[in-house]
Amino acid sequence: MQVSQQSALAVSNFASVLCCLCGVPISPNAANTCATCLASSSDITRGISTEATVHQCRGCQRWHKDAGKWVACELESRELMALCLAHVSGLKASKHGAKVRLIDAGWIWTEPHSMRLKVRLTVQREVESGTILQQSFTVVFVVRNQQCIECQAEFRQGSWKSLVQVRQRVSHKRTFLYLEQLILKHGAHRGCLSIETFRDGMDFYFPDKGKAARFISFLENVCPIKVKTSKKLIGTDDKSNISNYKYTSLVEICPLCKDDLLHLPIKMARKLGSISRLVLVKNITNVIHLIDPLTGQMAQMSSEAYWCEPIRPLITAARSRMTRYIVLGKEPVFLRTNVSKRMTNRKQRTKLACVTLAREDDMGVNNHQYEEQSHMGYLMKAGDVCVGYDLKETQFVSDEAESLRSELKLPNVVILRKLYGAVAAGETNAVKRRMWRLQRLDVAVAETAATGKGVKNAAEADEMDEEDFLQEVEADKDMRMNMNVYKSDFHKRNAPAMMGTEGDVSECEDGEDDEDDQQITLDELLDGLVVDEGPDVDMVNPEVVLVEGEKAAKDGIRYVAREEARNMRDKDAAVPVSNGWGGINSQAGL
């Protein structure tokens, strides 16, 4: 207690001096100036740049960070603020200068087309022992356009470093149409410089080997493939021992496609759980899914098993091989036991039905009917139209299959899928009346030597393949789960009239509650962005859509609005801070 009284007495008896500017009694310091006069005559922002330049790529809208790195940042975001502050020189402590502390940083409104970004900074600096000053000022960032490395490579010929050639040796392009939707769904084409399409495949050009390797890894997860890689020396530097290569990867996709009819070798059928030798390809993923069209038994063939012993399809799923049938009736079939060692799935057992069919061309001509058991029978009802293989009149490529047909061991008809909508009715404008559509990749068509009639035939074949693919998507719910399906323009124009007619649950005539779980419904469709009909109504006035300071408020950054920014000074006078370092909390979180 006595020590504290003595220290207080010493402070009270300590000699004071007058400020050399205003004459206020103050404690002695090196400048003999009070804090107020010191603040009015000092500029703590000296040495800090108030103007800097940042670069943005006009193509991809990314910002240049450092060392060739480009980052995506939104306007008024925390990430863009950090990038701008990195370009301000003088904020970091120098060897001979006093340390500057950044207290606050906020955005200031600028004209949208001014190519300027303004940031309001508040800093603190200690000018004398125990005297800390605070000052706010504005830093202007000039935005310059500069192409990033990827955009430069896209507009420069021969700039690719890795080429992925995807090929499938079949006569149609339905597999690549499905692969295109998977690529769009997962964004696997990001980083690709360009895409070129051919009759039997597609070429993907990448700026480096790593992005091409990621794309090949994606292909391995969606389809059975085998890869061959080669490289070509472009140039070498003997002094630095650096060589420049171009890499080419040939990706061959399994030639089996959805709805192909196979006649398995007896050894392979036993390995797959003693499944029937006559099977359909249900779908293709990283493995081949097979299904027995008569019992519904399913099996999976791995990619390694196929490439070790390739199988040639008994019938390829082409439109010329398919026949349209009309369903006359059906009877449900319940399997109690299975001839194979592996039991049939209980859910598949309830979906089997014996369907009575008649060829659409024979209606009104003859009375030929077929009664066949099918795994798609639960979808059928009297009056429906379906497509299938007519094994009674089809010519096989296998002598063993021909002998089985002569022995009447093969069914007469194998049903593939049910047709829906205007396609089932056979309307001429069935393609335009679909309520859904798919997006397509921006690809370049490779130049071909065909001219005249050959080009016309190729275009007709592409349209036929696309229509076959759309019919597959329309009748397979599992396939639609792997892609984005959007509402078509026809549905948007006729939405009020179509209300209550699409996506209804179909019931059988005999009163059974069999639901058509493969039919496309409105719940699956997305509202796509249409860019070919001009700007939206709301985009005519950008102020209605773009809310100033909304992004900054979400990130917790102070934002100066338009009216306040017009009356704001570029630099405020320094003011003393009484409570020392950290007296003011940072609002920007920097």
Coordinates of C-alpha atoms in Angstrom, one line a residue:
M1 CA 0.0 0.0 0.0
Q2 CA 2.8 2.4 0.8
V3 CA 4.6 1.5 -2.5
S4 CA 1.5 2.4 -4.6
Q5 CA 1.1 5.7 -2.7
Q6 CA 4.7 6.6 -3.4
S7 CA 4.4 5.8 -7.2
A8 CA 1.2 7.9 -7.4
L9 CA 3.0 10.8 -5.7
A10 CA 5.9 10.4 -8.1
V11 CA 3.6 10.6 -11.1
S12 CA 1.7 13.7 -9.7
N13 CA 5.0 15.4 -9.0
F14 CA 6.4 14.5 -12.5
A15 CA 7.2 17.6 -14.6
S16 CA 4.9 18.3 -17.5
V17 CA 5.6 20.3 -20.7
L18 CA 3.5 22.4 -23.0
C19 CA 2.7 21.2 -26.5
C20 CA 4.7 23.1 -29.0
L21 CA 1.7 23.6 -31.2
C22 CA -1.4 24.2 -29.0
G23 CA 0.2 24.8 -25.6
V24 CA -1.7 22.1 -23.8
P25 CA 0.2 20.5 -20.8
I26 CA 1.3 17.0 -21.7
S27 CA 3.8 14.5 -20.5
P28 CA 7.2 14.8 -22.0
N29 CA 7.8 12.9 -25.3
A30 CA 10.3 13.0 -28.1
A31 CA 8.3 15.4 -30.3
N32 CA 6.9 17.5 -27.3
T33 CA 3.5 17.4 -29.2
C34 CA 0.1 16.3 -27.9
A35 CA -1.6 13.4 -29.6
T36 CA -4.2 15.6 -31.4
C37 CA -1.6 17.8 -33.0
L38 CA 0.6 14.8 -33.8
A39 CA -2.4 13.2 -35.6
S40 CA -3.2 16.4 -37.6
S41 CA 0.4 16.7 -38.8
S42 CA 1.2 13.0 -39.5
D43 CA 0.2 10.7 -42.4
I44 CA 0.5 7.1 -41.3
T45 CA -0.5 5.9 -44.8
R46 CA 2.8 7.0 -46.2
G47 CA 4.5 4.2 -48.1
I48 CA 1.2 2.3 -48.7
S49 CA 0.1 2.2 -52.3
T50 CA -3.3 3.7 -53.1
E51 CA -3.6 2.3 -56.6
A52 CA -2.9 -1.2 -57.9
T53 CA -3.7 -3.4 -60.9
V54 CA -5.5 -6.8 -60.9
H55 CA -5.9 -9.0 -63.9
Q56 CA -9.1 -10.9 -64.9
C57 CA -9.5 -13.5 -67.7
R58 CA -12.3 -12.3 -70.0
G59 CA -13.1 -15.9 -71.1
C60 CA -13.5 -17.8 -67.8
Q61 CA -13.9 -14.7 -65.5
R62 CA -11.1 -15.9 -63.1
W63 CA -8.6 -13.6 -61.3
H64 CA -4.9 -13.9 -61.5
K65 CA -3.3 -14.7 -58.1
D66 CA 0.4 -15.3 -58.4
A67 CA 2.8 -17.5 -60.2
G68 CA 0.4 -18.3 -63.0
K69 CA -2.4 -19.4 -60.7
W70 CA -6.0 -18.3 -61.5
V71 CA -8.8 -18.4 -59.0
A72 CA -12.5 -18.0 -59.3
C73 CA -13.9 -15.2 -57.1
E74 CA -17.3 -13.5 -57.0
L75 CA -17.5 -9.7 -56.7
E76 CA -17.7 -8.3 -53.2
S77 CA -16.6 -11.7 -51.8
R78 CA -14.1 -12.5 -49.1
E79 CA -11.8 -14.3 -51.6
L80 CA -11.6 -11.3 -53.9
M81 CA -10.9 -9.0 -50.9
A82 CA -7.9 -11.2 -49.9
L83 CA -6.6 -11.2 -53.5
C84 CA -6.8 -7.4 -53.7
L85 CA -5.1 -6.9 -50.3
A86 CA -2.2 -9.1 -51.5
H87 CA -1.6 -6.5 -54.3
V88 CA -1.4 -3.5 -51.8
S89 CA 2.3 -2.8 -51.1
G90 CA 3.3 -1.3 -47.8
L91 CA 0.9 -3.2 -45.5
K92 CA 3.6 -5.6 -44.5
A93 CA 6.3 -4.5 -42.0
S94 CA 9.5 -3.3 -43.6
K95 CA 13.0 -3.5 -42.1
H96 CA 13.3 0.1 -41.3
G97 CA 9.7 1.3 -41.1
A98 CA 7.2 0.9 -38.2
K99 CA 4.6 -1.9 -38.3
V100 CA 1.2 -1.1 -39.9
R101 CA -1.8 -3.0 -38.6
L102 CA -4.8 -3.5 -40.8
I103 CA -8.0 -2.9 -38.8
D104 CA -10.8 -2.9 -41.3
A105 CA -11.4 -3.4 -45.0
G106 CA -14.6 -2.8 -46.9
W107 CA -15.9 -2.5 -50.4
I108 CA -16.9 0.8 -52.0
W109 CA -19.5 1.1 -54.7
T110 CA -18.2 1.6 -58.3
E111 CA -19.8 1.8 -61.7
P112 CA -20.4 -1.7 -63.1
H113 CA -18.5 -1.0 -66.3
S114 CA -15.8 1.2 -64.9
M115 CA -13.3 -1.6 -64.6
R116 CA -12.4 -0.4 -61.2
L117 CA -12.6 -1.9 -57.7
K118 CA -12.4 0.3 -54.6
V119 CA -11.6 -0.8 -51.1
R120 CA -11.7 1.3 -47.9
L121 CA -8.9 0.4 -45.6
T122 CA -8.4 1.4 -42.0
V123 CA -4.9 1.1 -40.5
Q124 CA -3.1 1.8 -37.2
R125 CA 0.5 2.7 -36.6
E126 CA 2.6 3.7 -33.6
V127 CA 4.3 7.1 -34.3
E128 CA 5.7 7.8 -30.9
S129 CA 6.2 5.6 -27.8
G130 CA 2.7 5.1 -26.5
T131 CA 1.0 7.2 -29.3
I132 CA -1.0 5.1 -31.8
L133 CA -2.8 6.8 -34.7
Q134 CA -5.6 5.4 -36.9
Q135 CA -6.4 6.5 -40.4
S136 CA -8.8 5.4 -43.2
F137 CA -8.1 5.8 -46.9
T138 CA -9.3 4.4 -50.3
V139 CA -7.4 2.0 -52.6
V140 CA -8.4 1.8 -56.2
F141 CA -7.7 -1.4 -58.2
V142 CA -7.7 -1.1 -62.0
V143 CA -9.0 -4.3 -63.6
R144 CA -7.1 -5.4 -66.7
N145 CA -8.1 -8.2 -69.1
Q146 CA -5.6 -11.0 -69.5
Q147 CA -6.1 -14.5 -70.8
C148 CA -5.4 -17.4 -68.5
I149 CA -3.3 -20.3 -69.6
E150 CA -6.3 -22.5 -70.4
C151 CA -8.0 -19.8 -72.5
Q152 CA -4.8 -19.1 -74.3
A153 CA -4.4 -22.8 -75.2
E154 CA -8.0 -22.9 -76.4
F155 CA -7.5 -20.2 -79.0
R156 CA -4.0 -21.4 -80.0
Q157 CA -3.5 -24.2 -82.5
G158 CA -1.5 -27.2 -81.4
S159 CA -1.5 -26.2 -77.8
W160 CA -2.9 -29.4 -76.4
K161 CA -0.5 -31.7 -74.5
S162 CA -2.7 -34.8 -74.0
L163 CA -5.3 -36.3 -76.3
V164 CA -7.9 -38.9 -75.3
Q165 CA -9.4 -40.8 -78.2
V166 CA -12.6 -42.6 -77.2
R167 CA -13.7 -45.3 -79.6
Q168 CA -16.3 -48.0 -79.9
R169 CA -16.5 -50.3 -82.8
V170 CA -20.2 -50.3 -83.4
S171 CA -22.5 -49.0 -86.2
H172 CA -24.4 -46.5 -84.1
K173 CA -23.7 -43.6 -81.7
R174 CA -26.2 -44.4 -78.9
T175 CA -23.4 -45.2 -76.4
F176 CA -21.7 -41.9 -77.0
L177 CA -25.0 -40.1 -76.6
Y178 CA -25.3 -41.7 -73.2
L179 CA -21.7 -41.0 -72.4
E180 CA -22.2 -37.4 -73.3
Q181 CA -25.0 -37.1 -70.7
L182 CA -22.8 -38.6 -68.0
I183 CA -20.1 -36.1 -68.8
L184 CA -22.5 -33.2 -68.5
K185 CA -24.0 -34.6 -65.3
H186 CA -20.6 -34.9 -63.5
G187 CA -18.8 -32.1 -65.3
A188 CA -16.0 -34.4 -66.4
H189 CA -15.2 -32.2 -69.4
R190 CA -14.0 -29.3 -67.3
G191 CA -10.5 -28.3 -68.4
C192 CA -11.0 -29.8 -71.8
L193 CA -9.8 -27.4 -74.6
S194 CA -12.0 -28.8 -77.3
I195 CA -14.0 -31.9 -78.3
E196 CA -14.2 -33.4 -81.7
T197 CA -16.7 -36.0 -82.8
F198 CA -16.4 -38.8 -85.3
R199 CA -18.6 -41.5 -86.6
D200 CA -17.1 -44.1 -84.2
G201 CA -16.0 -42.0 -81.3
M202 CA -14.9 -38.7 -79.9
D203 CA -11.5 -36.9 -79.3
F204 CA -10.9 -34.9 -76.1
Y205 CA -8.0 -32.4 -76.1
F206 CA -6.5 -31.4 -72.7
P207 CA -3.8 -28.9 -71.8
D208 CA -1.8 -31.3 -69.6
K209 CA -1.5 -35.0 -68.8
G210 CA -3.1 -34.8 -65.3
K211 CA -6.5 -33.6 -66.5
A212 CA -6.5 -36.3 -69.2
A213 CA -5.8 -38.9 -66.5
R214 CA -8.7 -37.7 -64.4
F215 CA -11.0 -38.0 -67.5
I216 CA -9.8 -41.5 -68.2
S217 CA -10.5 -42.4 -64.5
F218 CA -14.0 -41.1 -65.0
L219 CA -14.5 -43.3 -68.0
E220 CA -13.3 -46.3 -66.1
N221 CA -16.1 -45.7 -63.5
V222 CA -18.9 -45.5 -66.1
C223 CA -18.2 -48.1 -68.8
P224 CA -15.9 -51.1 -69.4
I225 CA -12.8 -49.8 -71.2
K226 CA -9.2 -50.7 -72.1
V227 CA -6.6 -48.0 -72.5
K228 CA -3.4 -47.8 -74.7
T229 CA -1.1 -44.8 -74.1
S230 CA 1.7 -43.5 -76.3
K231 CA 3.8 -40.3 -76.4
K232 CA 5.5 -38.3 -79.1
L233 CA 8.6 -36.1 -78.6
I234 CA 8.0 -32.5 -79.7
G235 CA 11.2 -30.8 -78.6
T236 CA 14.0 -31.1 -76.2
D237 CA 16.5 -28.7 -74.5
D238 CA 19.9 -30.5 -74.1
K239 CA 21.2 -27.8 -71.7
S240 CA 18.5 -28.1 -69.1
N241 CA 17.6 -31.7 -69.9
I242 CA 13.9 -30.8 -70.4
S243 CA 11.8 -32.6 -73.1
N244 CA 8.4 -31.7 -74.4
Y245 CA 6.0 -34.6 -75.1
K246 CA 2.5 -34.9 -76.4
Y247 CA 0.5 -37.8 -75.0
T248 CA -2.2 -39.8 -76.7
S249 CA -4.5 -42.3 -75.0
L250 CA -6.7 -44.6 -77.0
V251 CA -9.8 -45.6 -74.9
E252 CA -11.7 -48.5 -76.4
I253 CA -15.2 -49.0 -75.0
C254 CA -16.8 -52.4 -74.8
P255 CA -18.8 -53.0 -78.0
L256 CA -21.8 -54.4 -76.1
C257 CA -24.7 -51.9 -75.8
K258 CA -28.0 -51.8 -74.0
D259 CA -30.6 -54.2 -75.3
D260 CA -28.1 -56.4 -77.2
L261 CA -29.1 -60.1 -77.2
L262 CA -26.3 -62.4 -76.2
H263 CA -25.9 -66.2 -76.4
L264 CA -23.3 -66.9 -73.6
P265 CA -20.8 -69.7 -73.8
I266 CA -21.8 -72.5 -71.4
K267 CA -18.7 -72.0 -69.2
M268 CA -19.4 -68.3 -68.8
A269 CA -23.1 -68.9 -68.1
R270 CA -22.1 -71.2 -65.2
K271 CA -19.6 -68.6 -63.8
L272 CA -22.4 -66.1 -63.8
G273 CA -24.6 -68.1 -61.4
S274 CA -25.9 -70.7 -63.9
I275 CA -27.9 -68.0 -65.7
S276 CA -29.6 -68.9 -69.0
R277 CA -27.4 -68.7 -72.0
L278 CA -29.9 -66.4 -73.8
V279 CA -29.6 -63.0 -72.0
L280 CA -30.2 -59.3 -72.7
V281 CA -27.8 -56.5 -71.8
K282 CA -29.9 -54.6 -69.3
N283 CA -27.5 -51.6 -69.0
I284 CA -23.8 -50.8 -69.0
T285 CA -21.8 -49.2 -66.1
N286 CA -18.3 -50.2 -65.0
V287 CA -19.7 -53.7 -65.3
I288 CA -22.1 -55.3 -67.8
H289 CA -25.5 -56.0 -66.4
L290 CA -27.3 -59.0 -67.9
I291 CA -30.8 -60.2 -67.4
D292 CA -32.7 -63.3 -68.5
P293 CA -35.7 -62.1 -70.5
L294 CA -37.8 -65.2 -69.5
T295 CA -37.1 -65.4 -65.8
G296 CA -35.8 -62.0 -64.8
Q297 CA -32.6 -63.5 -63.3
M298 CA -29.8 -60.9 -63.4
A299 CA -26.0 -61.2 -63.4
Q300 CA -23.0 -59.0 -63.7
M301 CA -20.0 -59.5 -66.0
S302 CA -16.9 -57.6 -65.0
S303 CA -14.8 -55.6 -67.5
E304 CA -11.8 -58.0 -67.0
A305 CA -14.0 -61.0 -67.7
Y306 CA -15.3 -59.6 -71.0
W307 CA -11.9 -58.5 -72.3
C308 CA -10.4 -61.9 -71.5
E309 CA -13.1 -63.6 -73.5
P310 CA -15.0 -61.1 -75.8
I311 CA -18.5 -62.0 -76.8
R312 CA -20.1 -61.2 -80.1
P313 CA -23.8 -60.1 -79.8
L314 CA -26.3 -62.5 -81.3
I315 CA -28.5 -59.5 -82.3
T316 CA -27.4 -55.9 -82.2
A317 CA -29.9 -53.4 -80.8
A318 CA -30.5 -51.6 -84.1
R319 CA -33.8 -50.2 -85.3
S320 CA -33.7 -52.5 -88.4
R321 CA -33.6 -55.5 -86.1
M322 CA -36.6 -54.5 -83.9
T323 CA -40.2 -55.2 -84.5
R324 CA -43.2 -53.3 -83.2
Y325 CA -45.8 -55.4 -81.3
I326 CA -49.3 -54.6 -79.9
V327 CA -50.2 -56.1 -76.5
L328 CA -53.5 -58.0 -76.6
G329 CA -53.4 -59.3 -73.0
K330 CA -51.3 -60.7 -70.2
E331 CA -51.3 -63.1 -67.4
P332 CA -49.1 -62.7 -64.3
V333 CA -46.5 -65.4 -63.7
F334 CA -45.1 -66.3 -60.2
L335 CA -42.0 -68.3 -60.1
R336 CA -41.8 -70.7 -57.1
T337 CA -38.5 -72.3 -58.0
N338 CA -35.7 -71.5 -60.4
V339 CA -33.9 -73.9 -62.6
S340 CA -30.6 -72.3 -61.8
K341 CA -28.6 -72.6 -58.6
R342 CA -29.1 -69.0 -57.7
M343 CA -32.6 -68.0 -56.7
T344 CA -34.4 -65.3 -58.8
N345 CA -34.9 -62.0 -57.0
R346 CA -38.2 -61.9 -55.2
K347 CA -39.0 -58.5 -56.7
Q348 CA -38.4 -59.8 -60.2
R349 CA -40.6 -62.8 -59.6
T350 CA -43.6 -60.5 -59.2
K351 CA -42.8 -58.6 -62.4
L352 CA -43.0 -61.6 -64.7
A353 CA -46.0 -62.0 -67.0
C354 CA -47.1 -64.0 -70.0
V355 CA -47.9 -61.5 -72.7
T356 CA -50.1 -62.1 -75.8
L357 CA -48.6 -60.1 -78.7
A358 CA -49.4 -59.5 -82.3
R359 CA -47.2 -57.7 -84.9
E360 CA -48.3 -54.2 -85.7
D361 CA -48.0 -54.9 -89.4
D362 CA -50.2 -58.0 -89.1
M363 CA -53.1 -56.2 -87.6
G364 CA -56.0 -56.5 -90.0
V365 CA -54.1 -58.9 -92.2
N366 CA -53.8 -62.1 -90.4
N367 CA -54.4 -63.5 -86.9
H368 CA -50.9 -64.5 -85.9
Q369 CA -50.4 -64.2 -82.2
Y370 CA -47.5 -64.9 -79.8
E371 CA -47.6 -65.8 -76.2
E372 CA -44.3 -65.2 -74.5
Q373 CA -43.1 -64.8 -71.0
S374 CA -41.2 -61.5 -70.4
H375 CA -39.5 -59.7 -67.6
M376 CA -41.2 -56.5 -68.9
G377 CA -44.6 -57.9 -68.6
Y378 CA -45.6 -56.0 -65.5
L379 CA -45.5 -52.8 -67.5
M380 CA -47.8 -54.1 -70.2
K381 CA -51.5 -53.8 -70.6
A382 CA -53.9 -54.4 -73.4
G383 CA -53.4 -51.8 -76.2
D384 CA -49.8 -50.9 -75.4
V385 CA -47.1 -50.9 -78.0
C386 CA -43.7 -52.4 -77.5
V387 CA -40.6 -53.3 -79.5
G388 CA -38.8 -56.6 -79.5
Y389 CA -36.8 -59.1 -81.4
D390 CA -38.6 -61.6 -83.7
L391 CA -36.3 -64.6 -83.2
K392 CA -38.4 -66.6 -85.6
E393 CA -37.4 -64.7 -88.7
T394 CA -34.1 -63.2 -87.6
Q395 CA -30.9 -64.6 -89.1
F396 CA -28.3 -65.4 -86.4
V397 CA -24.5 -65.2 -86.7
S398 CA -24.0 -68.2 -84.5
D399 CA -24.5 -71.8 -85.8
E400 CA -25.3 -73.0 -82.3
A401 CA -28.1 -70.5 -82.0
E402 CA -29.5 -71.6 -85.4
S403 CA -29.6 -75.2 -84.2
L404 CA -31.3 -74.2 -81.0
R405 CA -34.0 -72.4 -83.0
S406 CA -34.5 -75.4 -85.2
E407 CA -35.0 -77.5 -82.0
L408 CA -37.6 -74.9 -80.8
K409 CA -35.5 -74.1 -77.7
L410 CA -35.6 -70.3 -78.3
P411 CA -38.6 -68.0 -77.7
N412 CA -40.4 -66.5 -80.7
V413 CA -40.3 -63.0 -79.3
V414 CA -38.0 -61.2 -76.8
I415 CA -39.6 -57.9 -75.6
L416 CA -37.2 -55.0 -75.1
R417 CA -39.2 -52.0 -73.9
K418 CA -42.5 -50.3 -74.0
L419 CA -43.1 -47.3 -76.1
Y420 CA -44.8 -44.1 -74.7
G421 CA -46.6 -41.1 -75.9
A422 CA -46.7 -40.0 -79.5
V423 CA -44.0 -42.5 -80.4
A424 CA -46.3 -45.4 -79.5
A425 CA -49.2 -43.8 -81.5
G426 CA -46.9 -43.5 -84.5
E427 CA -47.5 -39.7 -85.0
T428 CA -45.3 -37.9 -87.5
N429 CA -44.4 -35.1 -85.1
A430 CA -43.6 -37.4 -82.1
V431 CA -40.1 -36.0 -81.7
K432 CA -41.4 -32.4 -81.2
R433 CA -44.2 -33.4 -78.8
R434 CA -41.9 -34.7 -76.1
M435 CA -42.2 -32.8 -72.8
W436 CA -38.5 -33.2 -72.0
R437 CA -35.2 -32.6 -73.6
L438 CA -31.5 -33.2 -73.0
Q439 CA -28.5 -30.9 -73.2
R440 CA -25.6 -31.5 -75.6
L441 CA -21.9 -30.8 -75.5
D442 CA -20.3 -28.1 -77.6
V443 CA -18.4 -30.3 -80.0
A444 CA -16.8 -29.8 -83.4
V445 CA -17.7 -32.3 -86.2
A446 CA -14.6 -33.8 -87.8
E447 CA -14.2 -33.3 -91.5
T448 CA -15.0 -36.3 -93.6
A449 CA -14.3 -37.3 -97.2
A450 CA -18.0 -38.1 -97.8
T451 CA -19.9 -35.6 -100.0
G452 CA -23.3 -35.3 -101.4
K453 CA -25.4 -38.4 -100.7
G454 CA -22.9 -39.7 -98.2
V455 CA -23.3 -36.7 -96.0
K456 CA -27.0 -36.9 -96.2
N457 CA -27.0 -40.6 -95.2
A458 CA -24.7 -39.9 -92.2
A459 CA -27.0 -37.1 -91.0
E460 CA -30.1 -39.4 -91.3
A461 CA -28.2 -42.1 -89.4
D462 CA -27.3 -39.7 -86.6
E463 CA -30.9 -38.6 -86.3
M464 CA -32.1 -42.2 -86.1
D465 CA -29.5 -43.0 -83.4
E466 CA -30.6 -40.0 -81.4
E467 CA -34.2 -41.0 -81.6
D468 CA -33.4 -44.5 -80.6
F469 CA -31.5 -43.2 -77.6
L470 CA -34.3 -40.9 -76.6
Q471 CA -36.7 -43.9 -76.7
E472 CA -34.4 -45.8 -74.4
V473 CA -34.2 -42.9 -71.9
E474 CA -38.0 -42.5 -72.0
A475 CA -38.5 -46.2 -71.0
D476 CA -35.7 -46.6 -68.5
K477 CA -35.9 -44.8 -65.1
D478 CA -32.5 -46.1 -64.0
M479 CA -30.8 -44.5 -67.0
R480 CA -32.5 -41.2 -66.4
M481 CA -31.2 -41.1 -62.8
N482 CA -27.7 -40.7 -64.2
M483 CA -28.4 -37.7 -66.4
N484 CA -30.1 -34.3 -66.2
V485 CA -33.5 -34.2 -68.0
Y486 CA -35.0 -30.7 -68.7
K487 CA -38.4 -29.5 -69.6
S488 CA -38.9 -28.9 -73.3
D489 CA -40.2 -25.8 -75.0
F490 CA -43.3 -27.8 -76.1
H491 CA -44.1 -28.6 -72.5
K492 CA -43.6 -24.9 -71.4
R493 CA -46.0 -23.7 -74.1
N494 CA -48.6 -26.4 -73.4
A495 CA -48.2 -26.7 -69.6
P496 CA -51.8 -25.6 -68.7
A497 CA -53.3 -28.0 -71.2
M498 CA -51.1 -30.9 -70.2
M499 CA -51.7 -30.4 -66.5
G500 CA -53.1 -33.6 -65.0
T501 CA -52.4 -35.8 -68.0
E502 CA -48.6 -36.4 -67.6
G503 CA -47.2 -38.8 -65.1
D504 CA -50.5 -40.4 -64.2
V505 CA -50.3 -43.9 -62.8
S506 CA -51.6 -46.4 -65.3
E507 CA -53.8 -49.2 -64.2
C508 CA -54.5 -52.6 -65.8
E509 CA -57.9 -53.3 -67.2
D510 CA -58.4 -56.2 -64.8
G511 CA -58.2 -53.8 -61.8
E512 CA -54.6 -54.7 -60.7
D513 CA -52.6 -51.9 -59.2
D514 CA -49.5 -52.4 -61.3
E515 CA -47.7 -49.1 -61.5
D516 CA -45.6 -48.1 -64.5
D517 CA -42.5 -47.1 -62.6
Q518 CA -40.5 -46.6 -65.8
Q519 CA -42.7 -43.8 -67.3
I520 CA -41.1 -40.3 -67.2
T521 CA -42.9 -37.9 -64.8
L522 CA -42.8 -34.1 -64.3
D523 CA -41.0 -34.5 -61.0
E524 CA -37.9 -35.7 -62.8
L525 CA -37.7 -32.7 -65.1
L526 CA -35.5 -29.6 -64.4
D527 CA -36.1 -26.0 -65.5
G528 CA -33.2 -25.5 -67.9
L529 CA -31.8 -22.1 -68.8
V530 CA -32.7 -21.2 -72.4
V531 CA -30.2 -18.8 -73.9
D532 CA -31.5 -18.7 -77.5
E533 CA -34.7 -16.7 -76.9
G534 CA -33.0 -13.4 -76.0
P535 CA -32.5 -11.9 -72.6
D536 CA -34.9 -12.5 -69.8
V537 CA -37.3 -9.7 -68.8
D538 CA -35.7 -9.2 -65.4
M539 CA -32.2 -8.8 -67.0
V540 CA -33.3 -5.7 -68.9
N541 CA -32.8 -3.7 -65.7
P542 CA -29.7 -5.1 -64.0
E543 CA -30.5 -3.1 -60.8
V544 CA -33.6 -5.4 -60.2
V545 CA -31.5 -8.5 -60.2
L546 CA -28.1 -7.4 -58.9
V547 CA -28.4 -6.3 -55.3
E548 CA -25.6 -4.0 -54.2
G549 CA -23.7 -5.2 -51.1
E550 CA -25.6 -8.5 -50.8
K551 CA -22.6 -10.7 -51.3
A552 CA -20.5 -8.5 -48.9
A553 CA -23.2 -8.7 -46.3
K554 CA -23.2 -12.5 -46.5
D555 CA -19.4 -12.6 -46.1
G556 CA -19.5 -10.1 -43.2
I557 CA -17.6 -7.3 -45.0
R558 CA -18.5 -3.7 -44.7
Y559 CA -20.0 -2.1 -47.9
V560 CA -20.3 1.6 -48.8
A561 CA -23.3 2.3 -50.9
R562 CA -23.6 4.5 -53.9
E563 CA -24.7 7.8 -52.2
E564 CA -22.3 7.5 -49.4
A565 CA -19.4 6.7 -51.8
R566 CA -19.9 9.9 -53.7
N567 CA -19.5 12.1 -50.6
M568 CA -16.5 10.1 -49.2
R569 CA -13.0 11.5 -49.1
D570 CA -10.1 9.5 -50.5
K571 CA -8.2 9.9 -47.3
D572 CA -9.3 10.9 -43.8
A573 CA -7.2 12.6 -41.2
A574 CA -5.4 10.5 -38.7
V575 CA -7.0 10.2 -35.2
P576 CA -5.4 9.1 -32.0
V577 CA -6.4 5.8 -30.5
S578 CA -6.5 5.8 -26.7
N579 CA -6.7 2.1 -26.0
G580 CA -3.7 1.0 -28.0
W581 CA -3.4 -1.9 -30.4
G582 CA -6.5 -3.8 -31.0
G583 CA -8.8 -1.1 -29.8
I584 CA -11.0 -1.4 -32.9
N585 CA -12.2 -4.9 -34.0
S586 CA -11.8 -5.9 -37.6
Q587 CA -15.1 -6.0 -39.4
A588 CA -13.7 -7.8 -42.4
G589 CA -12.2 -10.7 -40.4
L590 CA -8.8 -10.1 -41.9

